Amino acid sequence: MDEEAKPNPNADAAPAAAEAAASSPPPISSSESAEGKDKEEEEEAGDLVEKLVELVEEIAAISDFRKAYRRQFCNLSRRIRLLAPMLEEAKEGPRPLPEVSYSALRRLREALADSRELLRLGVSGSKISLVLEREKIMKSFQDITARLEQALGLISFDELDISDEVREQVELVHAQFKRAKERSDPSDDDLFNDLVSVYNSSTSANVDPDILQRLSDKLQLATISDLNQESLILHEMASGGDPGAVVEKMSMLLKRIKDFVQSRDPEMGTPVNTTELSGKDNMASPIVPDDFRCPISLDLMKDPVIVATGQTYERGCIERWLEAGHDTCPKTQQKLPNKSLTPNYVLRSLIAQWCEANGMEPPKRAAQHHNAPASCTAAEHSNVVELLQKLSSQNLEDQREAAGMLRQLAKRSPENRACIGDAGAIPILVSLLSTTDVSTQEHVVTALLNLSIYEENKARIITSGAVPGVVHVLKRGSMEARENSAATLFSLSLVDENKITIGASGAIPALVLLLSNGSQRGKRDAATALFNLCIYQGNKGKAVRAGLIPVLLGLVTETESGMMDEALAILAILSSHPEGKTAISSANAIPMLVGVIRNGSARNKENAAAVLVHLCNGEQQQQHLAEAQEQGIVTLLEELAKSGTDRGKRKAIQLLERMNRFLMQQSQAQAQAEAMAQAHAHAQSQAQVQALNEAQSQVEMQVEQLLLPTTSHLSDRRDG
């Protein structure tokens, strides 16, 4: 291919999997086995106690809790810190631990881990969310308190060899948890009622300023830093999957507090980015996903561009940064090897799609006049006109030569592309797409590809009716022509409205076929075009019905194809569509997706997790969660939640939450089944006893009847 217009995917290369084969160990005696088992239990117990010590240290380091529930957070933290001496002594305790103590310490570890997350929420969570979701927060306090009390009650001080002094301290903590379990500290009802009052007011003007002042003080939302931080937390909640209505409610409350604070101190400027859906004051704004915001301005991006480090910024913001003399990436602080800016067409399309779905006007890009190519010279224009005359002739040789020359000219410079387009070459080239001459057809479709890189030519190609002709070449042309047809469709689909036109043209089945049996370059061109087309919701079903899912799954499993990155990226898009989810489910893809999360690149793990999030939701949620759990996904998700990409972490956390709910439901169902089985067995036993008693009664009645004199016996006696 001569030249293509492709965005920089910035995808991580899939790492080569290197596995060492372990030799079989020699046989060991039963005594050696027992000794090894004891040693293993001792090491596990040591690791467990060490983990408990680390958890308490992490909890001790958490401070500066929000005013809402500050007393509850401080009490929980203080009581947990008092357990540190016991755990330090337990580190030196006897090994192996008895099963009862080991089980108690495991329960304590789980309760402490959840305590740590709750306390972190008290430091870095949304201040507004903490108040509005008070029932959920108080339930978490009660649940964790009960679990800590239960775990401490099961610990044997003698088995852990705990000193009397430390024992007394832990017994005091245990008693405090027990009292706290039986009674709950009251939440700040006034603060909650103030927030509800503000939310229920029809306009900001109707809100009592005294209430807003109290909220600003109590919630510590009085400075630009406070307000920005709260706004960012709400954005993260929205992108992390929190219910949209809840987050919108919080966003509206934050906006009213912000307006109040700003009215008292106009010099603060506009501290929070909260663009509303409409001019109505009582309508909450949709929360803009973080990925759609410029890291510099935090505003929704209009013209996203990629810098050399792979980060995306709003063009105007990064240009001002570079013009100020900086040579580093603002987000990563890495030195930029060059200052080139590549348009992020895919992200721009996603932003436009999101705006449309939320009833917002898509952001308009500032005109880039300084990037427009200069007009061609008279000599260049004359040369192009001469080539067009040859292209329009009936002589096959002239057509082939002129198409080849235009292909080369369009490859060389933006000025040439503009000149050829202005000269009216595009309609003539389009008319030759159906030619039977293979070379001419290759030249024509590649010339259109090169011309389409210039934005104004995209519209000219579409209005000239080129799409059916390009699809014709995609279906029946040579392999080179098919490759460049796919690339042309991708280039044209960068304009959002063209996605609809191309999707309706029958291009998608032809692209799926090229992805399945094309050359390596053809497969990549097809994958890039399909990815961009499937961003539009209306094309997803067409792609699934064209058989795209099995092809993508095959590319993921065939590592030698080198197409795993592209395939998983498209699967992540299609899994959000009902037909796509059904097709992936029918293909039994769970083991493959778990395998990617286990061994794939960071970007591939992220996309595999995104697919699983969609699969593990809906009618087959229980089935898919059970299958993923059998594949050992829990540990993999915990690792991804710690060290994955930002999006990968969010997806991993979502899956872990669903998995935890599923496992809890499974445990409850199992316990209920066991209770029912025991009740059934008891009922059967009672029935058997009753049946035996009835049988015994019948036997006794029969014996009594045999012993009674009969009527004939009485008659004999009268006759005698």
PDB file of C-alpha atoms in Angstrom, residues 385-656:
ATOM      1  CA  VAL A 385      -5.640  18.443 -16.181  1.00  0.00           C
ATOM      2  CA  GLU A 386      -3.558  16.647 -18.820  1.00  0.00           C
ATOM      3  CA  LEU A 387      -3.654  13.435 -16.751  1.00  0.00           C
ATOM      4  CA  LEU A 388      -7.418  13.722 -16.352  1.00  0.00           C
ATOM      5  CA  GLN A 389      -7.818  13.964 -20.128  1.00  0.00           C
ATOM      6  CA  LYS A 390      -5.895  10.718 -20.500  1.00  0.00           C
ATOM      7  CA  LEU A 391      -7.925   9.155 -17.687  1.00  0.00           C
ATOM      8  CA  SER A 392     -11.152  10.039 -19.517  1.00  0.00           C
ATOM      9  CA  SER A 393     -10.038   8.572 -22.831  1.00  0.00           C
ATOM     10  CA  GLN A 394     -11.213   5.215 -24.143  1.00  0.00           C
ATOM     11  CA  ASN A 395      -7.653   3.990 -24.568  1.00  0.00           C
ATOM     12  CA  LEU A 396      -6.898   1.388 -21.893  1.00  0.00           C
ATOM     13  CA  GLU A 397      -3.163   2.128 -21.873  1.00  0.00           C
ATOM     14  CA  ASP A 398      -3.781   5.860 -21.358  1.00  0.00           C
ATOM     15  CA  GLN A 399      -6.201   5.148 -18.505  1.00  0.00           C
ATOM     16  CA  ARG A 400      -3.730   2.832 -16.778  1.00  0.00           C
ATOM     17  CA  GLU A 401      -0.832   5.280 -17.138  1.00  0.00           C
ATOM     18  CA  ALA A 402      -2.843   8.308 -15.970  1.00  0.00           C
ATOM     19  CA  ALA A 403      -4.278   6.431 -12.961  1.00  0.00           C
ATOM     20  CA  GLY A 404      -0.776   5.338 -11.954  1.00  0.00           C
ATOM     21  CA  MET A 405       0.565   8.897 -12.232  1.00  0.00           C
ATOM     22  CA  LEU A 406      -2.313  10.340 -10.180  1.00  0.00           C
ATOM     23  CA  ARG A 407      -1.721   7.621  -7.579  1.00  0.00           C
ATOM     24  CA  GLN A 408       1.924   8.689  -7.255  1.00  0.00           C
ATOM     25  CA  LEU A 409       1.142  12.412  -7.184  1.00  0.00           C
ATOM     26  CA  ALA A 410      -1.501  11.954  -4.465  1.00  0.00           C
ATOM     27  CA  LYS A 411       1.042  10.039  -2.419  1.00  0.00           C
ATOM     28  CA  ARG A 412       3.661  12.783  -2.411  1.00  0.00           C
ATOM     29  CA  SER A 413       2.134  15.836  -0.711  1.00  0.00           C
ATOM     30  CA  PRO A 414      -0.998  17.489   0.716  1.00  0.00           C
ATOM     31  CA  GLU A 415      -0.724  20.163  -1.972  1.00  0.00           C
ATOM     32  CA  ASN A 416      -1.009  17.514  -4.684  1.00  0.00           C
ATOM     33  CA  ARG A 417      -4.056  15.941  -3.020  1.00  0.00           C
ATOM     34  CA  ALA A 418      -5.796  19.307  -2.843  1.00  0.00           C
ATOM     35  CA  CYS A 419      -4.877  20.144  -6.436  1.00  0.00           C
ATOM     36  CA  ILE A 420      -6.130  16.811  -7.816  1.00  0.00           C
ATOM     37  CA  GLY A 421      -9.360  17.090  -5.859  1.00  0.00           C
ATOM     38  CA  ASP A 422      -9.952  20.678  -6.974  1.00  0.00           C
ATOM     39  CA  ALA A 423      -9.363  19.686 -10.603  1.00  0.00           C
ATOM     40  CA  GLY A 424     -12.321  17.295 -10.547  1.00  0.00           C
ATOM     41  CA  ALA A 425     -10.388  14.023 -10.692  1.00  0.00           C
ATOM     42  CA  ILE A 426     -12.462  12.151  -8.102  1.00  0.00           C
ATOM     43  CA  PRO A 427     -15.660  11.510 -10.148  1.00  0.00           C
ATOM     44  CA  ILE A 428     -13.553  10.245 -13.067  1.00  0.00           C
ATOM     45  CA  LEU A 429     -11.578   7.899 -10.789  1.00  0.00           C
ATOM     46  CA  VAL A 430     -14.800   6.620  -9.221  1.00  0.00           C
ATOM     47  CA  SER A 431     -16.208   5.777 -12.661  1.00  0.00           C
ATOM     48  CA  LEU A 432     -13.216   3.496 -13.302  1.00  0.00           C
ATOM     49  CA  LEU A 433     -13.561   1.421 -10.115  1.00  0.00           C
ATOM     50  CA  SER A 434     -15.553  -1.179 -12.064  1.00  0.00           C
ATOM     51  CA  THR A 435     -12.953  -1.568 -14.802  1.00  0.00           C
ATOM     52  CA  THR A 436     -11.931  -5.108 -15.677  1.00  0.00           C
ATOM     53  CA  ASP A 437      -8.251  -4.150 -16.033  1.00  0.00           C
ATOM     54  CA  VAL A 438      -6.557  -5.297 -12.824  1.00  0.00           C
ATOM     55  CA  SER A 439      -3.694  -2.783 -12.873  1.00  0.00           C
ATOM     56  CA  THR A 440      -5.967   0.177 -13.604  1.00  0.00           C
ATOM     57  CA  GLN A 441      -8.333  -0.849 -10.827  1.00  0.00           C
ATOM     58  CA  GLU A 442      -5.427  -1.106  -8.338  1.00  0.00           C
ATOM     59  CA  HIS A 443      -4.156   2.358  -9.349  1.00  0.00           C
ATOM     60  CA  VAL A 444      -7.617   3.926  -9.118  1.00  0.00           C
ATOM     61  CA  VAL A 445      -8.565   2.615  -5.676  1.00  0.00           C
ATOM     62  CA  THR A 446      -5.118   3.455  -4.275  1.00  0.00           C
ATOM     63  CA  ALA A 447      -5.305   6.975  -5.738  1.00  0.00           C
ATOM     64  CA  LEU A 448      -8.662   7.428  -3.983  1.00  0.00           C
ATOM     65  CA  LEU A 449      -7.093   6.162  -0.750  1.00  0.00           C
ATOM     66  CA  ASN A 450      -4.267   8.682  -0.969  1.00  0.00           C
ATOM     67  CA  LEU A 451      -6.644  11.507  -1.915  1.00  0.00           C
ATOM     68  CA  SER A 452      -8.949  10.708   1.018  1.00  0.00           C
ATOM     69  CA  ILE A 453      -6.252  11.702   3.508  1.00  0.00           C
ATOM     70  CA  TYR A 454      -7.079  15.330   2.682  1.00  0.00           C
ATOM     71  CA  GLU A 455     -10.235  16.165   4.656  1.00  0.00           C
ATOM     72  CA  GLU A 456     -12.064  18.062   1.914  1.00  0.00           C
ATOM     73  CA  ASN A 457     -11.582  15.154  -0.486  1.00  0.00           C
ATOM     74  CA  LYS A 458     -13.441  12.808   1.856  1.00  0.00           C
ATOM     75  CA  ALA A 459     -16.691  14.665   1.193  1.00  0.00           C
ATOM     76  CA  ARG A 460     -15.977  14.738  -2.548  1.00  0.00           C
ATOM     77  CA  ILE A 461     -15.425  10.967  -2.631  1.00  0.00           C
ATOM     78  CA  ILE A 462     -18.640  10.266  -0.729  1.00  0.00           C
ATOM     79  CA  THR A 463     -20.791  12.654  -2.794  1.00  0.00           C
ATOM     80  CA  SER A 464     -19.424  11.176  -6.012  1.00  0.00           C
ATOM     81  CA  GLY A 465     -20.969   7.836  -4.998  1.00  0.00           C
ATOM     82  CA  ALA A 466     -17.653   6.057  -4.543  1.00  0.00           C
ATOM     83  CA  VAL A 467     -18.620   3.708  -1.706  1.00  0.00           C
ATOM     84  CA  PRO A 468     -20.463   1.063  -3.825  1.00  0.00           C
ATOM     85  CA  GLY A 469     -17.540   1.014  -6.261  1.00  0.00           C
ATOM     86  CA  VAL A 470     -14.976   0.646  -3.481  1.00  0.00           C
ATOM     87  CA  VAL A 471     -17.040  -2.193  -1.990  1.00  0.00           C
ATOM     88  CA  HIS A 472     -17.146  -3.827  -5.447  1.00  0.00           C
ATOM     89  CA  VAL A 473     -13.334  -3.776  -5.554  1.00  0.00           C
ATOM     90  CA  LEU A 474     -13.206  -5.044  -1.968  1.00  0.00           C
ATOM     91  CA  LYS A 475     -15.257  -8.076  -3.000  1.00  0.00           C
ATOM     92  CA  ARG A 476     -13.779  -8.880  -6.412  1.00  0.00           C
ATOM     93  CA  GLY A 477     -10.462  -7.097  -6.870  1.00  0.00           C
ATOM     94  CA  SER A 478      -6.907  -8.400  -6.587  1.00  0.00           C
ATOM     95  CA  MET A 479      -5.471  -8.791  -3.109  1.00  0.00           C
ATOM     96  CA  GLU A 480      -3.656  -5.438  -3.343  1.00  0.00           C
ATOM     97  CA  ALA A 481      -6.839  -3.726  -4.540  1.00  0.00           C
ATOM     98  CA  ARG A 482      -8.846  -5.354  -1.723  1.00  0.00           C
ATOM     99  CA  GLU A 483      -6.283  -4.205   0.858  1.00  0.00           C
ATOM    100  CA  ASN A 484      -6.400  -0.611  -0.352  1.00  0.00           C
ATOM    101  CA  SER A 485     -10.201  -0.676  -0.616  1.00  0.00           C
ATOM    102  CA  ALA A 486     -10.397  -1.622   3.063  1.00  0.00           C
ATOM    103  CA  ALA A 487      -7.972   1.175   3.940  1.00  0.00           C
ATOM    104  CA  THR A 488     -10.037   3.626   1.876  1.00  0.00           C
ATOM    105  CA  LEU A 489     -13.204   2.682   3.744  1.00  0.00           C
ATOM    106  CA  PHE A 490     -11.396   3.213   7.029  1.00  0.00           C
ATOM    107  CA  SER A 491     -10.165   6.643   5.944  1.00  0.00           C
ATOM    108  CA  LEU A 492     -13.648   7.688   4.840  1.00  0.00           C
ATOM    109  CA  SER A 493     -15.255   6.340   8.024  1.00  0.00           C
ATOM    110  CA  LEU A 494     -13.287   8.803  10.124  1.00  0.00           C
ATOM    111  CA  VAL A 495     -16.132  11.198   9.345  1.00  0.00           C
ATOM    112  CA  ASP A 496     -18.958  10.020  11.601  1.00  0.00           C
ATOM    113  CA  GLU A 497     -21.831  10.337   9.142  1.00  0.00           C
ATOM    114  CA  ASN A 498     -19.857   8.241   6.638  1.00  0.00           C
ATOM    115  CA  LYS A 499     -19.978   5.279   9.047  1.00  0.00           C
ATOM    116  CA  ILE A 500     -23.709   5.009   8.354  1.00  0.00           C
ATOM    117  CA  THR A 501     -23.257   5.244   4.581  1.00  0.00           C
ATOM    118  CA  ILE A 502     -20.508   2.621   4.500  1.00  0.00           C
ATOM    119  CA  GLY A 503     -22.362   0.302   6.877  1.00  0.00           C
ATOM    120  CA  ALA A 504     -25.435   0.399   4.634  1.00  0.00           C
ATOM    121  CA  SER A 505     -23.388  -0.350   1.489  1.00  0.00           C
ATOM    122  CA  GLY A 506     -22.692  -4.019   2.235  1.00  0.00           C
ATOM    123  CA  ALA A 507     -19.065  -3.304   3.057  1.00  0.00           C
ATOM    124  CA  ILE A 508     -19.060  -5.056   6.435  1.00  0.00           C
ATOM    125  CA  PRO A 509     -19.478  -8.679   5.190  1.00  0.00           C
ATOM    126  CA  ALA A 510     -16.741  -8.057   2.608  1.00  0.00           C
ATOM    127  CA  LEU A 511     -14.426  -6.679   5.303  1.00  0.00           C
ATOM    128  CA  VAL A 512     -15.129  -9.715   7.494  1.00  0.00           C
ATOM    129  CA  LEU A 513     -14.213 -11.967   4.577  1.00  0.00           C
ATOM    130  CA  LEU A 514     -10.944 -10.074   4.043  1.00  0.00           C
ATOM    131  CA  LEU A 515     -10.178 -10.307   7.752  1.00  0.00           C
ATOM    132  CA  SER A 516     -10.726 -14.060   7.532  1.00  0.00           C
ATOM    133  CA  ASN A 517      -8.761 -14.984   4.409  1.00  0.00           C
ATOM    134  CA  GLY A 518      -6.786 -11.920   3.325  1.00  0.00           C
ATOM    135  CA  SER A 519      -3.052 -11.281   3.397  1.00  0.00           C
ATOM    136  CA  GLN A 520      -1.495 -10.111   6.631  1.00  0.00           C
ATOM    137  CA  ARG A 521      -1.678  -6.484   5.483  1.00  0.00           C
ATOM    138  CA  GLY A 522      -5.227  -7.016   4.220  1.00  0.00           C
ATOM    139  CA  LYS A 523      -6.293  -8.411   7.578  1.00  0.00           C
ATOM    140  CA  ARG A 524      -4.903  -5.383   9.370  1.00  0.00           C
ATOM    141  CA  ASP A 525      -6.622  -2.995   6.968  1.00  0.00           C
ATOM    142  CA  ALA A 526      -9.908  -4.869   7.393  1.00  0.00           C
ATOM    143  CA  ALA A 527      -9.578  -4.918  11.193  1.00  0.00           C
ATOM    144  CA  THR A 528      -8.899  -1.176  11.322  1.00  0.00           C
ATOM    145  CA  ALA A 529     -11.907  -0.421   9.106  1.00  0.00           C
ATOM    146  CA  LEU A 530     -14.192  -2.753  11.091  1.00  0.00           C
ATOM    147  CA  PHE A 531     -13.086  -1.241  14.383  1.00  0.00           C
ATOM    148  CA  ASN A 532     -13.954   2.248  13.224  1.00  0.00           C
ATOM    149  CA  LEU A 533     -17.251   1.241  11.612  1.00  0.00           C
ATOM    150  CA  CYS A 534     -18.379  -0.674  14.714  1.00  0.00           C
ATOM    151  CA  ILE A 535     -18.057   2.434  16.852  1.00  0.00           C
ATOM    152  CA  TYR A 536     -21.433   3.336  15.323  1.00  0.00           C
ATOM    153  CA  GLN A 537     -24.111   1.338  17.170  1.00  0.00           C
ATOM    154  CA  GLY A 538     -26.095   0.596  14.019  1.00  0.00           C
ATOM    155  CA  ASN A 539     -23.168  -1.281  12.452  1.00  0.00           C
ATOM    156  CA  LYS A 540     -22.519  -3.629  15.386  1.00  0.00           C
ATOM    157  CA  GLY A 541     -25.434  -5.954  14.643  1.00  0.00           C
ATOM    158  CA  LYS A 542     -24.458  -6.076  10.952  1.00  0.00           C
ATOM    159  CA  ALA A 543     -20.929  -7.085  11.875  1.00  0.00           C
ATOM    160  CA  VAL A 544     -22.143  -9.844  14.195  1.00  0.00           C
ATOM    161  CA  ARG A 545     -24.583 -11.185  11.589  1.00  0.00           C
ATOM    162  CA  ALA A 546     -21.750 -11.171   9.033  1.00  0.00           C
ATOM    163  CA  GLY A 547     -19.916 -13.725  11.213  1.00  0.00           C
ATOM    164  CA  LEU A 548     -17.297 -11.396  12.642  1.00  0.00           C
ATOM    165  CA  ILE A 549     -17.263 -12.886  16.173  1.00  0.00           C
ATOM    166  CA  PRO A 550     -15.902 -16.372  15.239  1.00  0.00           C
ATOM    167  CA  VAL A 551     -13.254 -14.768  13.034  1.00  0.00           C
ATOM    168  CA  LEU A 552     -12.118 -12.485  15.871  1.00  0.00           C
ATOM    169  CA  LEU A 553     -11.998 -15.348  18.382  1.00  0.00           C
ATOM    170  CA  GLY A 554      -9.923 -17.341  15.935  1.00  0.00           C
ATOM    171  CA  LEU A 555      -7.426 -14.479  15.603  1.00  0.00           C
ATOM    172  CA  VAL A 556      -7.145 -14.278  19.397  1.00  0.00           C
ATOM    173  CA  THR A 557      -6.405 -17.975  19.812  1.00  0.00           C
ATOM    174  CA  GLU A 558      -4.031 -18.151  16.825  1.00  0.00           C
ATOM    175  CA  THR A 559      -1.059 -16.334  18.322  1.00  0.00           C
ATOM    176  CA  GLU A 560       0.909 -16.640  15.087  1.00  0.00           C
ATOM    177  CA  SER A 561      -1.664 -14.417  13.362  1.00  0.00           C
ATOM    178  CA  GLY A 562      -0.261 -11.354  15.138  1.00  0.00           C
ATOM    179  CA  MET A 563      -3.783  -9.910  15.224  1.00  0.00           C
ATOM    180  CA  MET A 564      -4.687 -10.413  18.883  1.00  0.00           C
ATOM    181  CA  ASP A 565      -4.552  -6.687  19.718  1.00  0.00           C
ATOM    182  CA  GLU A 566      -6.938  -5.690  16.936  1.00  0.00           C
ATOM    183  CA  ALA A 567      -9.286  -8.638  17.497  1.00  0.00           C
ATOM    184  CA  LEU A 568      -9.707  -7.983  21.212  1.00  0.00           C
ATOM    185  CA  ALA A 569     -10.268  -4.258  20.634  1.00  0.00           C
ATOM    186  CA  ILE A 570     -13.139  -5.038  18.233  1.00  0.00           C
ATOM    187  CA  LEU A 571     -14.553  -7.712  20.570  1.00  0.00           C
ATOM    188  CA  ALA A 572     -14.650  -5.148  23.377  1.00  0.00           C
ATOM    189  CA  ILE A 573     -16.802  -2.889  21.188  1.00  0.00           C
ATOM    190  CA  LEU A 574     -19.142  -5.651  19.967  1.00  0.00           C
ATOM    191  CA  SER A 575     -19.663  -7.158  23.428  1.00  0.00           C
ATOM    192  CA  SER A 576     -21.710  -4.092  24.388  1.00  0.00           C
ATOM    193  CA  HIS A 577     -24.298  -5.031  21.728  1.00  0.00           C
ATOM    194  CA  PRO A 578     -26.930  -7.689  22.626  1.00  0.00           C
ATOM    195  CA  GLU A 579     -26.262  -9.718  19.472  1.00  0.00           C
ATOM    196  CA  GLY A 580     -22.514  -9.467  20.018  1.00  0.00           C
ATOM    197  CA  LYS A 581     -22.797 -10.628  23.616  1.00  0.00           C
ATOM    198  CA  THR A 582     -24.973 -13.574  22.571  1.00  0.00           C
ATOM    199  CA  ALA A 583     -22.517 -14.613  19.851  1.00  0.00           C
ATOM    200  CA  ILE A 584     -19.524 -14.434  22.188  1.00  0.00           C
ATOM    201  CA  SER A 585     -21.427 -16.422  24.822  1.00  0.00           C
ATOM    202  CA  SER A 586     -22.379 -19.092  22.269  1.00  0.00           C
ATOM    203  CA  ALA A 587     -18.715 -19.468  21.312  1.00  0.00           C
ATOM    204  CA  ASN A 588     -17.755 -20.484  24.883  1.00  0.00           C
ATOM    205  CA  ALA A 589     -15.147 -17.736  24.973  1.00  0.00           C
ATOM    206  CA  ILE A 590     -14.746 -17.465  28.766  1.00  0.00           C
ATOM    207  CA  PRO A 591     -11.622 -19.717  29.037  1.00  0.00           C
ATOM    208  CA  MET A 592      -9.946 -17.833  26.202  1.00  0.00           C
ATOM    209  CA  LEU A 593     -10.685 -14.437  27.772  1.00  0.00           C
ATOM    210  CA  VAL A 594      -9.410 -15.583  31.163  1.00  0.00           C
ATOM    211  CA  GLY A 595      -6.263 -16.825  29.414  1.00  0.00           C
ATOM    212  CA  VAL A 596      -5.696 -13.370  27.923  1.00  0.00           C
ATOM    213  CA  ILE A 597      -6.054 -11.760  31.360  1.00  0.00           C
ATOM    214  CA  ARG A 598      -3.518 -14.286  32.650  1.00  0.00           C
ATOM    215  CA  ASN A 599      -0.862 -13.936  29.931  1.00  0.00           C
ATOM    216  CA  GLY A 600      -1.770 -11.017  27.641  1.00  0.00           C
ATOM    217  CA  SER A 601      -0.341  -7.524  27.282  1.00  0.00           C
ATOM    218  CA  ALA A 602      -1.684  -4.705  29.442  1.00  0.00           C
ATOM    219  CA  ARG A 603      -3.944  -3.435  26.652  1.00  0.00           C
ATOM    220  CA  ASN A 604      -5.217  -6.905  25.810  1.00  0.00           C
ATOM    221  CA  LYS A 605      -5.965  -7.649  29.472  1.00  0.00           C
ATOM    222  CA  GLU A 606      -7.981  -4.446  29.579  1.00  0.00           C
ATOM    223  CA  ASN A 607     -10.037  -5.376  26.512  1.00  0.00           C
ATOM    224  CA  ALA A 608     -10.582  -8.969  27.667  1.00  0.00           C
ATOM    225  CA  ALA A 609     -11.841  -7.655  31.016  1.00  0.00           C
ATOM    226  CA  ALA A 610     -14.159  -5.235  29.191  1.00  0.00           C
ATOM    227  CA  VAL A 611     -15.677  -8.140  27.231  1.00  0.00           C
ATOM    228  CA  LEU A 612     -16.175 -10.140  30.443  1.00  0.00           C
ATOM    229  CA  VAL A 613     -17.897  -7.201  32.141  1.00  0.00           C
ATOM    230  CA  HIS A 614     -20.561  -7.280  29.403  1.00  0.00           C
ATOM    231  CA  LEU A 615     -20.830 -11.094  29.397  1.00  0.00           C
ATOM    232  CA  CYS A 616     -21.205 -11.293  33.178  1.00  0.00           C
ATOM    233  CA  ASN A 617     -24.292  -9.116  33.102  1.00  0.00           C
ATOM    234  CA  GLY A 618     -27.828 -10.143  32.202  1.00  0.00           C
ATOM    235  CA  GLU A 619     -29.577 -13.471  31.857  1.00  0.00           C
ATOM    236  CA  GLN A 620     -26.453 -15.667  31.713  1.00  0.00           C
ATOM    237  CA  GLN A 621     -24.572 -13.750  34.397  1.00  0.00           C
ATOM    238  CA  GLN A 622     -24.564 -16.617  36.913  1.00  0.00           C
ATOM    239  CA  GLN A 623     -23.386 -19.145  34.348  1.00  0.00           C
ATOM    240  CA  HIS A 624     -20.533 -16.977  33.088  1.00  0.00           C
ATOM    241  CA  LEU A 625     -19.403 -15.977  36.575  1.00  0.00           C
ATOM    242  CA  ALA A 626     -19.339 -19.626  37.637  1.00  0.00           C
ATOM    243  CA  GLU A 627     -17.291 -20.571  34.577  1.00  0.00           C
ATOM    244  CA  ALA A 628     -14.865 -17.686  35.084  1.00  0.00           C
ATOM    245  CA  GLN A 629     -14.490 -18.585  38.752  1.00  0.00           C
ATOM    246  CA  GLU A 630     -13.653 -22.180  37.788  1.00  0.00           C
ATOM    247  CA  GLN A 631     -10.953 -20.810  35.474  1.00  0.00           C
ATOM    248  CA  GLY A 632      -9.273 -19.068  38.435  1.00  0.00           C
ATOM    249  CA  ILE A 633     -10.119 -15.520  37.424  1.00  0.00           C
ATOM    250  CA  VAL A 634     -10.403 -14.043  40.930  1.00  0.00           C
ATOM    251  CA  THR A 635      -6.641 -13.904  41.582  1.00  0.00           C
ATOM    252  CA  LEU A 636      -6.026 -12.556  38.088  1.00  0.00           C
ATOM    253  CA  LEU A 637      -8.584  -9.777  38.577  1.00  0.00           C
ATOM    254  CA  GLU A 638      -7.079  -8.817  41.927  1.00  0.00           C
ATOM    255  CA  GLU A 639      -3.701  -8.438  40.214  1.00  0.00           C
ATOM    256  CA  LEU A 640      -5.233  -6.476  37.307  1.00  0.00           C
ATOM    257  CA  ALA A 641      -7.020  -4.156  39.756  1.00  0.00           C
ATOM    258  CA  LYS A 642      -3.623  -3.287  41.254  1.00  0.00           C
ATOM    259  CA  SER A 643      -1.328  -3.060  38.242  1.00  0.00           C
ATOM    260  CA  GLY A 644      -3.447  -2.771  35.091  1.00  0.00           C
ATOM    261  CA  THR A 645      -4.204   0.245  32.932  1.00  0.00           C
ATOM    262  CA  ASP A 646      -6.699   2.753  34.346  1.00  0.00           C
ATOM    263  CA  ARG A 647      -9.517   1.261  32.316  1.00  0.00           C
ATOM    264  CA  GLY A 648      -8.327  -2.248  33.095  1.00  0.00           C
ATOM    265  CA  LYS A 649      -8.412  -1.497  36.826  1.00  0.00           C
ATOM    266  CA  ARG A 650     -11.986  -0.226  36.581  1.00  0.00           C
ATOM    267  CA  LYS A 651     -13.140  -3.289  34.667  1.00  0.00           C
ATOM    268  CA  ALA A 652     -11.363  -5.629  37.092  1.00  0.00           C
ATOM    269  CA  ILE A 653     -13.002  -3.956  40.082  1.00  0.00           C
ATOM    270  CA  GLN A 654     -16.433  -4.218  38.437  1.00  0.00           C
ATOM    271  CA  LEU A 655     -15.906  -7.927  37.793  1.00  0.00           C
ATOM    272  CA  LEU A 656     -14.646  -8.556  41.316  1.00  0.00           C
TER     273      LEU A 656
END
